[in-house]
Short mmCIF file of C-alpha atoms in Angstrom, two decimals:
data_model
loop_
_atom_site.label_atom_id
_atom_site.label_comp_id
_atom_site.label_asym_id
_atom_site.label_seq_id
_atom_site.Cartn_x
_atom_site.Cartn_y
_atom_site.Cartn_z
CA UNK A 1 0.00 0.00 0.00
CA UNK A 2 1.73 3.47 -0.85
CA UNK A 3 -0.07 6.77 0.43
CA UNK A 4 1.88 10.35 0.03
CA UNK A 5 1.77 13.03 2.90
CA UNK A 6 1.38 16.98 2.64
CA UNK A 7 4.79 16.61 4.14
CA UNK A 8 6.55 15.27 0.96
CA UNK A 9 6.89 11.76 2.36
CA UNK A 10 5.71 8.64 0.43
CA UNK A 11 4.87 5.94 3.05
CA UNK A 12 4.89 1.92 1.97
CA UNK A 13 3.05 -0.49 4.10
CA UNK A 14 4.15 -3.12 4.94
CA UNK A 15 7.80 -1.98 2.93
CA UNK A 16 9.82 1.11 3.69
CA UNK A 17 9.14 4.53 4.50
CA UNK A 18 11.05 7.21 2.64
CA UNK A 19 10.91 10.48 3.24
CA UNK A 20 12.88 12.11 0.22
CA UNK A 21 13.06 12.86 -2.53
CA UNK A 22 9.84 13.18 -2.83
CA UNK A 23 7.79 16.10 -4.00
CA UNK A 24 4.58 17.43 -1.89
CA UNK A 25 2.85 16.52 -5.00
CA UNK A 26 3.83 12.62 -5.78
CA UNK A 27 1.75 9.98 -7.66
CA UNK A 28 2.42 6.47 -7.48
CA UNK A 29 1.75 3.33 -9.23
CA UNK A 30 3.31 -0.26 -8.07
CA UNK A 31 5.10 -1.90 -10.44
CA UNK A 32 3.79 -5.33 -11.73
CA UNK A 33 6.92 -6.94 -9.69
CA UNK A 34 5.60 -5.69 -6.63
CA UNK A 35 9.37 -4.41 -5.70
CA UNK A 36 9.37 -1.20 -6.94
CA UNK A 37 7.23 1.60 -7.98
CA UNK A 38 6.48 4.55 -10.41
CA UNK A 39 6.14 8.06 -9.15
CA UNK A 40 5.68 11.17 -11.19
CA UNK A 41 6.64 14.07 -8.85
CA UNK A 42 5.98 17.64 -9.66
CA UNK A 43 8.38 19.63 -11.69
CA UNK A 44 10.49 16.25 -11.59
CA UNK A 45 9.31 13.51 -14.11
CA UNK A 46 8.42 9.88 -13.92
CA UNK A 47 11.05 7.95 -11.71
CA UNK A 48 11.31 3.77 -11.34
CA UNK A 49 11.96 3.33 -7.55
CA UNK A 50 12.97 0.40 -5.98
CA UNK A 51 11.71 -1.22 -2.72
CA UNK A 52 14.54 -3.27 -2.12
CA UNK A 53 17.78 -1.94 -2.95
CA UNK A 54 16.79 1.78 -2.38
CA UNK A 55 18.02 2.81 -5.95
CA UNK A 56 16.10 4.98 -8.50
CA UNK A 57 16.31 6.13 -12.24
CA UNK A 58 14.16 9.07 -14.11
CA UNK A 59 12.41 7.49 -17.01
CA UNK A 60 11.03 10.69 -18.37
CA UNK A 61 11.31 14.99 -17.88
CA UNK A 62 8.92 17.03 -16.82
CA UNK A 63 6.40 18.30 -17.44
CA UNK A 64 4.53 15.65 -16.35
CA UNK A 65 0.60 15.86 -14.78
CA UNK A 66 0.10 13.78 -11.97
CA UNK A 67 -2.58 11.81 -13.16
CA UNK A 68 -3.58 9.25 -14.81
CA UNK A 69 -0.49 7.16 -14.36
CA UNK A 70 -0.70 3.42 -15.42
CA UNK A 71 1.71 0.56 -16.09
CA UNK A 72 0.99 -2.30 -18.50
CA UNK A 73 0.91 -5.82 -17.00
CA UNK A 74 3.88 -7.08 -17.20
CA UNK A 75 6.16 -3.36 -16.16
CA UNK A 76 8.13 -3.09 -19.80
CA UNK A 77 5.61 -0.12 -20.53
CA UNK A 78 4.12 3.15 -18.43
CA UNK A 79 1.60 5.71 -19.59
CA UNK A 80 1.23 9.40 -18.69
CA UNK A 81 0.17 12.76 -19.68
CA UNK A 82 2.64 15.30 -21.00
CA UNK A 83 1.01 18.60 -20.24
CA UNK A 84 2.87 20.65 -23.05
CA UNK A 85 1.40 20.20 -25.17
CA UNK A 86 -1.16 18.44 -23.86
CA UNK A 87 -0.83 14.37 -24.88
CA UNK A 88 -0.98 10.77 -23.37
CA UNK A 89 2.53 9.03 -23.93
CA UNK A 90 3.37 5.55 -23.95
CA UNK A 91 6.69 5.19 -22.91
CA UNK A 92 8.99 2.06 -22.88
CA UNK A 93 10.30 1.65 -18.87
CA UNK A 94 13.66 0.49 -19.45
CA UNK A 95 14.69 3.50 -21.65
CA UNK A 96 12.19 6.12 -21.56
CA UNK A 97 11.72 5.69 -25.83
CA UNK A 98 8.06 6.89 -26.44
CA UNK A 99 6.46 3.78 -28.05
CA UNK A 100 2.79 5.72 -29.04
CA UNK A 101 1.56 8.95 -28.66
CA UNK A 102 -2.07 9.45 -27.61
CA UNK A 103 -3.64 12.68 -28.65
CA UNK A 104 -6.92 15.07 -27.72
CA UNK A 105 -6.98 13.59 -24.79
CA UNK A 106 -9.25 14.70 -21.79
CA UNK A 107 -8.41 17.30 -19.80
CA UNK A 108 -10.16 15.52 -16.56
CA UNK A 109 -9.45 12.02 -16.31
CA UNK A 110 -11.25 10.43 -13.33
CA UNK A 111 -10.55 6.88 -14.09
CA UNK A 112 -8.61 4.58 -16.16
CA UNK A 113 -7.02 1.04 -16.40
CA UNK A 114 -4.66 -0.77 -18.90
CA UNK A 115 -6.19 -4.43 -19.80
CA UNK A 116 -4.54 -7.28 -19.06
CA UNK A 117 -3.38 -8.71 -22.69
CA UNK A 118 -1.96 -4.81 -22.72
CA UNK A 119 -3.30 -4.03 -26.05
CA UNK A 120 -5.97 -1.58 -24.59
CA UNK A 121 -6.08 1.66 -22.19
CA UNK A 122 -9.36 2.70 -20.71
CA UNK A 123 -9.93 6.88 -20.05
CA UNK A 124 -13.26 8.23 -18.56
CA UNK A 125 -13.43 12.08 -18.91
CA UNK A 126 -14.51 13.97 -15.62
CA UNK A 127 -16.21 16.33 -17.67
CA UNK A 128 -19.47 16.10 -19.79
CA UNK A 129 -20.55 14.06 -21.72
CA UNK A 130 -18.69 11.73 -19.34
CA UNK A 131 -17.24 9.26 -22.20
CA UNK A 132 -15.01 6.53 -21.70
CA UNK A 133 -12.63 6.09 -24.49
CA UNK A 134 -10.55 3.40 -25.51
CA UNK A 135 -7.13 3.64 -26.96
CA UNK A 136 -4.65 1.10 -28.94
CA UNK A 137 -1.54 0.79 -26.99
CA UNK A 138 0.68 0.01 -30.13
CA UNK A 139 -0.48 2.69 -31.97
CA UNK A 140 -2.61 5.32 -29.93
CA UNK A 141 -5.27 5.45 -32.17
CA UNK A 142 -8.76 5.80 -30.40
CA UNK A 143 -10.70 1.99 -30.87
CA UNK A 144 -13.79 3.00 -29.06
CA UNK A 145 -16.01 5.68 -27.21
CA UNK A 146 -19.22 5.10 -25.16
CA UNK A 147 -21.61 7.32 -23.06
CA UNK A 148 -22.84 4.97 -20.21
CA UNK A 149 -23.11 7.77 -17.29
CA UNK A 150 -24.65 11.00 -16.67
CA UNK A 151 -22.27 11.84 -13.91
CA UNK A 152 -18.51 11.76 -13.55
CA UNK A 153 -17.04 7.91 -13.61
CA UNK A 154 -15.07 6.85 -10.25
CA UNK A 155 -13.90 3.32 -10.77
CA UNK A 156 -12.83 1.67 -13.92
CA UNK A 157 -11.57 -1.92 -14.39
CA UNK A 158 -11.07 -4.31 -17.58
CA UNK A 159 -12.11 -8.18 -17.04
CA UNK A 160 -9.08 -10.17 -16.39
CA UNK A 161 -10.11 -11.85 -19.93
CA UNK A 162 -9.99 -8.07 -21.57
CA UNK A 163 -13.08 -8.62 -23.69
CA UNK A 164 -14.64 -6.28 -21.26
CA UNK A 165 -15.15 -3.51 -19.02
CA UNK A 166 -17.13 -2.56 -15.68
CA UNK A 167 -17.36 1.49 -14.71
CA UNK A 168 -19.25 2.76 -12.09
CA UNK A 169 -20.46 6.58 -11.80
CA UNK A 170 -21.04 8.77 -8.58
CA UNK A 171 -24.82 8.61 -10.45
CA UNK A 172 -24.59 4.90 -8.77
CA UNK A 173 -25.29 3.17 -12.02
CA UNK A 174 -22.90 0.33 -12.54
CA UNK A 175 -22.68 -0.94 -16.65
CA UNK A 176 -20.44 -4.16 -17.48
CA UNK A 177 -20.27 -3.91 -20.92
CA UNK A 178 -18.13 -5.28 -24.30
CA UNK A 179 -15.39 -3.13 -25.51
CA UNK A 180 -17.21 -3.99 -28.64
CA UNK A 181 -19.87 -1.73 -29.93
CA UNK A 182 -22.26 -4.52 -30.69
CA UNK A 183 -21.29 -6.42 -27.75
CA UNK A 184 -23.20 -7.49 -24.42
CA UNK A 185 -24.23 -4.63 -22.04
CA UNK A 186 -25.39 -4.88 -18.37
CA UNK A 187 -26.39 -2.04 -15.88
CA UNK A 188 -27.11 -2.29 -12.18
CA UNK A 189 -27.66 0.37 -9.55
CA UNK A 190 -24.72 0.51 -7.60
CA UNK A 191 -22.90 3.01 -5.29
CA UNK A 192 -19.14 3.81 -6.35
CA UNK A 193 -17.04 2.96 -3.05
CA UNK A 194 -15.90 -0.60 -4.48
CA UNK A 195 -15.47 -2.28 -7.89
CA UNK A 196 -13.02 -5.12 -8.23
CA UNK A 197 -13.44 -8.51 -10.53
CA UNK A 198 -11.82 -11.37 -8.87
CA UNK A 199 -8.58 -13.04 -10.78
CA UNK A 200 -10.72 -15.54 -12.87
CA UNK A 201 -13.31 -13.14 -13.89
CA UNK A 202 -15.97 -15.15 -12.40
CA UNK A 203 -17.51 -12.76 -9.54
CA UNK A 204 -17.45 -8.77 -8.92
CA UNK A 205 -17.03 -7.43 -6.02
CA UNK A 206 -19.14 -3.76 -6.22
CA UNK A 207 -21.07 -2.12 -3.41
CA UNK A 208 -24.89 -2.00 -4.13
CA UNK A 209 -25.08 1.18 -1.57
CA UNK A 210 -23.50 3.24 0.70
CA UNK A 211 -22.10 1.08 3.40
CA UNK A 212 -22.59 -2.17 1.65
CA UNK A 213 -20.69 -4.40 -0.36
CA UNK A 214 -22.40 -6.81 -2.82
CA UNK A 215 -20.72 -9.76 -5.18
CA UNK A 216 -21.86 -10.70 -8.24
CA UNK A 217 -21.65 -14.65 -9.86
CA UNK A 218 -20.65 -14.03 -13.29
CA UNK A 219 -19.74 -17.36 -15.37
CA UNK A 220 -21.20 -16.39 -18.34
CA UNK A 221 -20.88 -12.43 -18.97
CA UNK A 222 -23.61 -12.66 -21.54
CA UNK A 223 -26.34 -13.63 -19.00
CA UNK A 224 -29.10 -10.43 -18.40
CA UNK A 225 -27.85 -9.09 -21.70
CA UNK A 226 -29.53 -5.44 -22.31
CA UNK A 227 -30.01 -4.23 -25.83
CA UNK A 228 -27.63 -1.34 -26.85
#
């Protein structure tokens, strides 16, 4: 677990604690190897940290915005936001090389994932009409955009199997839909505090209301299927 402080420190539970370098403004993402992390720190870049030797490199300059910051699911690429101009970069970890170059993108991004075959990256814009888009990772070209919520999205996750994609608003309405156009789409209410699939795919955890926490039995992600 990695939180960051108004003082400038970055705290890792169960880890390390380190209190520099850090900025006051520090975003962090673990790394798929679970022994090191990305930060992007302001006015800094995007550093590679490591959790068990203590040692660091810069993987890109500023400027940098904080957020979104993603890694792809095996660590050999990161995506961020360059803020001048204003573009989503995928950048190869070991060197820094940008790989694609993703532009137009939102100016509010309030959720996002990277799938887990890595050939997709999920955006939902903060601001109306609240799309979420979806973006080739090899090339940046936009695949896909869809208007599921009438109020800003809070959690985003692809199914493990990547077919798919589960958002949740702070409108509580839940949708599980394809990332294909034609594809199978489900909506439940549901408040936005939790959204997680479980490592097979099979059940979703997502909390039905405030307070509560619901899981759904999903074998077959066809089953309730809702016309587009």
């Amino acid at each position: 677990l990695g939180v960051g402080f108004d003082d400038s420190s970055l705290e890792l539970w169960p880890l390390v604690t380190n209190r520099a370098p850090f900025s006051a403004r520090t975003t962090v993402a673990f790394h798929p190897d679970g022994e090191s992390v990305f930060t992007v720190r302001d006015q800094q870049g995007l550093f590679l940290t490591s959790l068990v030797g203590g040692g660091e490199r810069r993987i890109l300059l500023p400027p940098l915005n904080q957020d979104p910051l993603l890694s792809d699911p095996v660590g050999e690429r990161v995506f961020v936001v360059r803020s001048d101009p204003w573009r989503g970069v995928i950048a190869r970890v070991r060197d820094g090389v940008t790989l694609a170059t993703i532009p137009n993108l939102p100016r509010r991004v309030t959720a996002s994932d990277w799938s887990a075959d890595g050939r997709r990256i999920a955006l939902a814009n903060g601001e109306p009409p609240y799309t979420i888009t979806l973006y080739d990772t090899e090339t940046g070209e936009e695949q896909a955009r869809f208007v599921e919520h009438l109020m800003p999205v809070r959690k985003l996750h692809f199914h493990p199997a990547s077919d798919s994609f589960v958002a949740v608003s702070g409108g509580h309405d839940l949708i599980w839909r394809s990332v294909e156009a034609g594809g199978f789409r489900v909506g439940i209410p549901a408040s936005a505090r939790a959204l997680e699939f479980s490592r097979d795919g099979t059940r979703l955890g997502y909390s039905p209301g405030d307070g509560e926490l619901g899981l759904l039995e999903a074998p077959h992600r066809s089953a309730g299927r809702i016309p587009t």
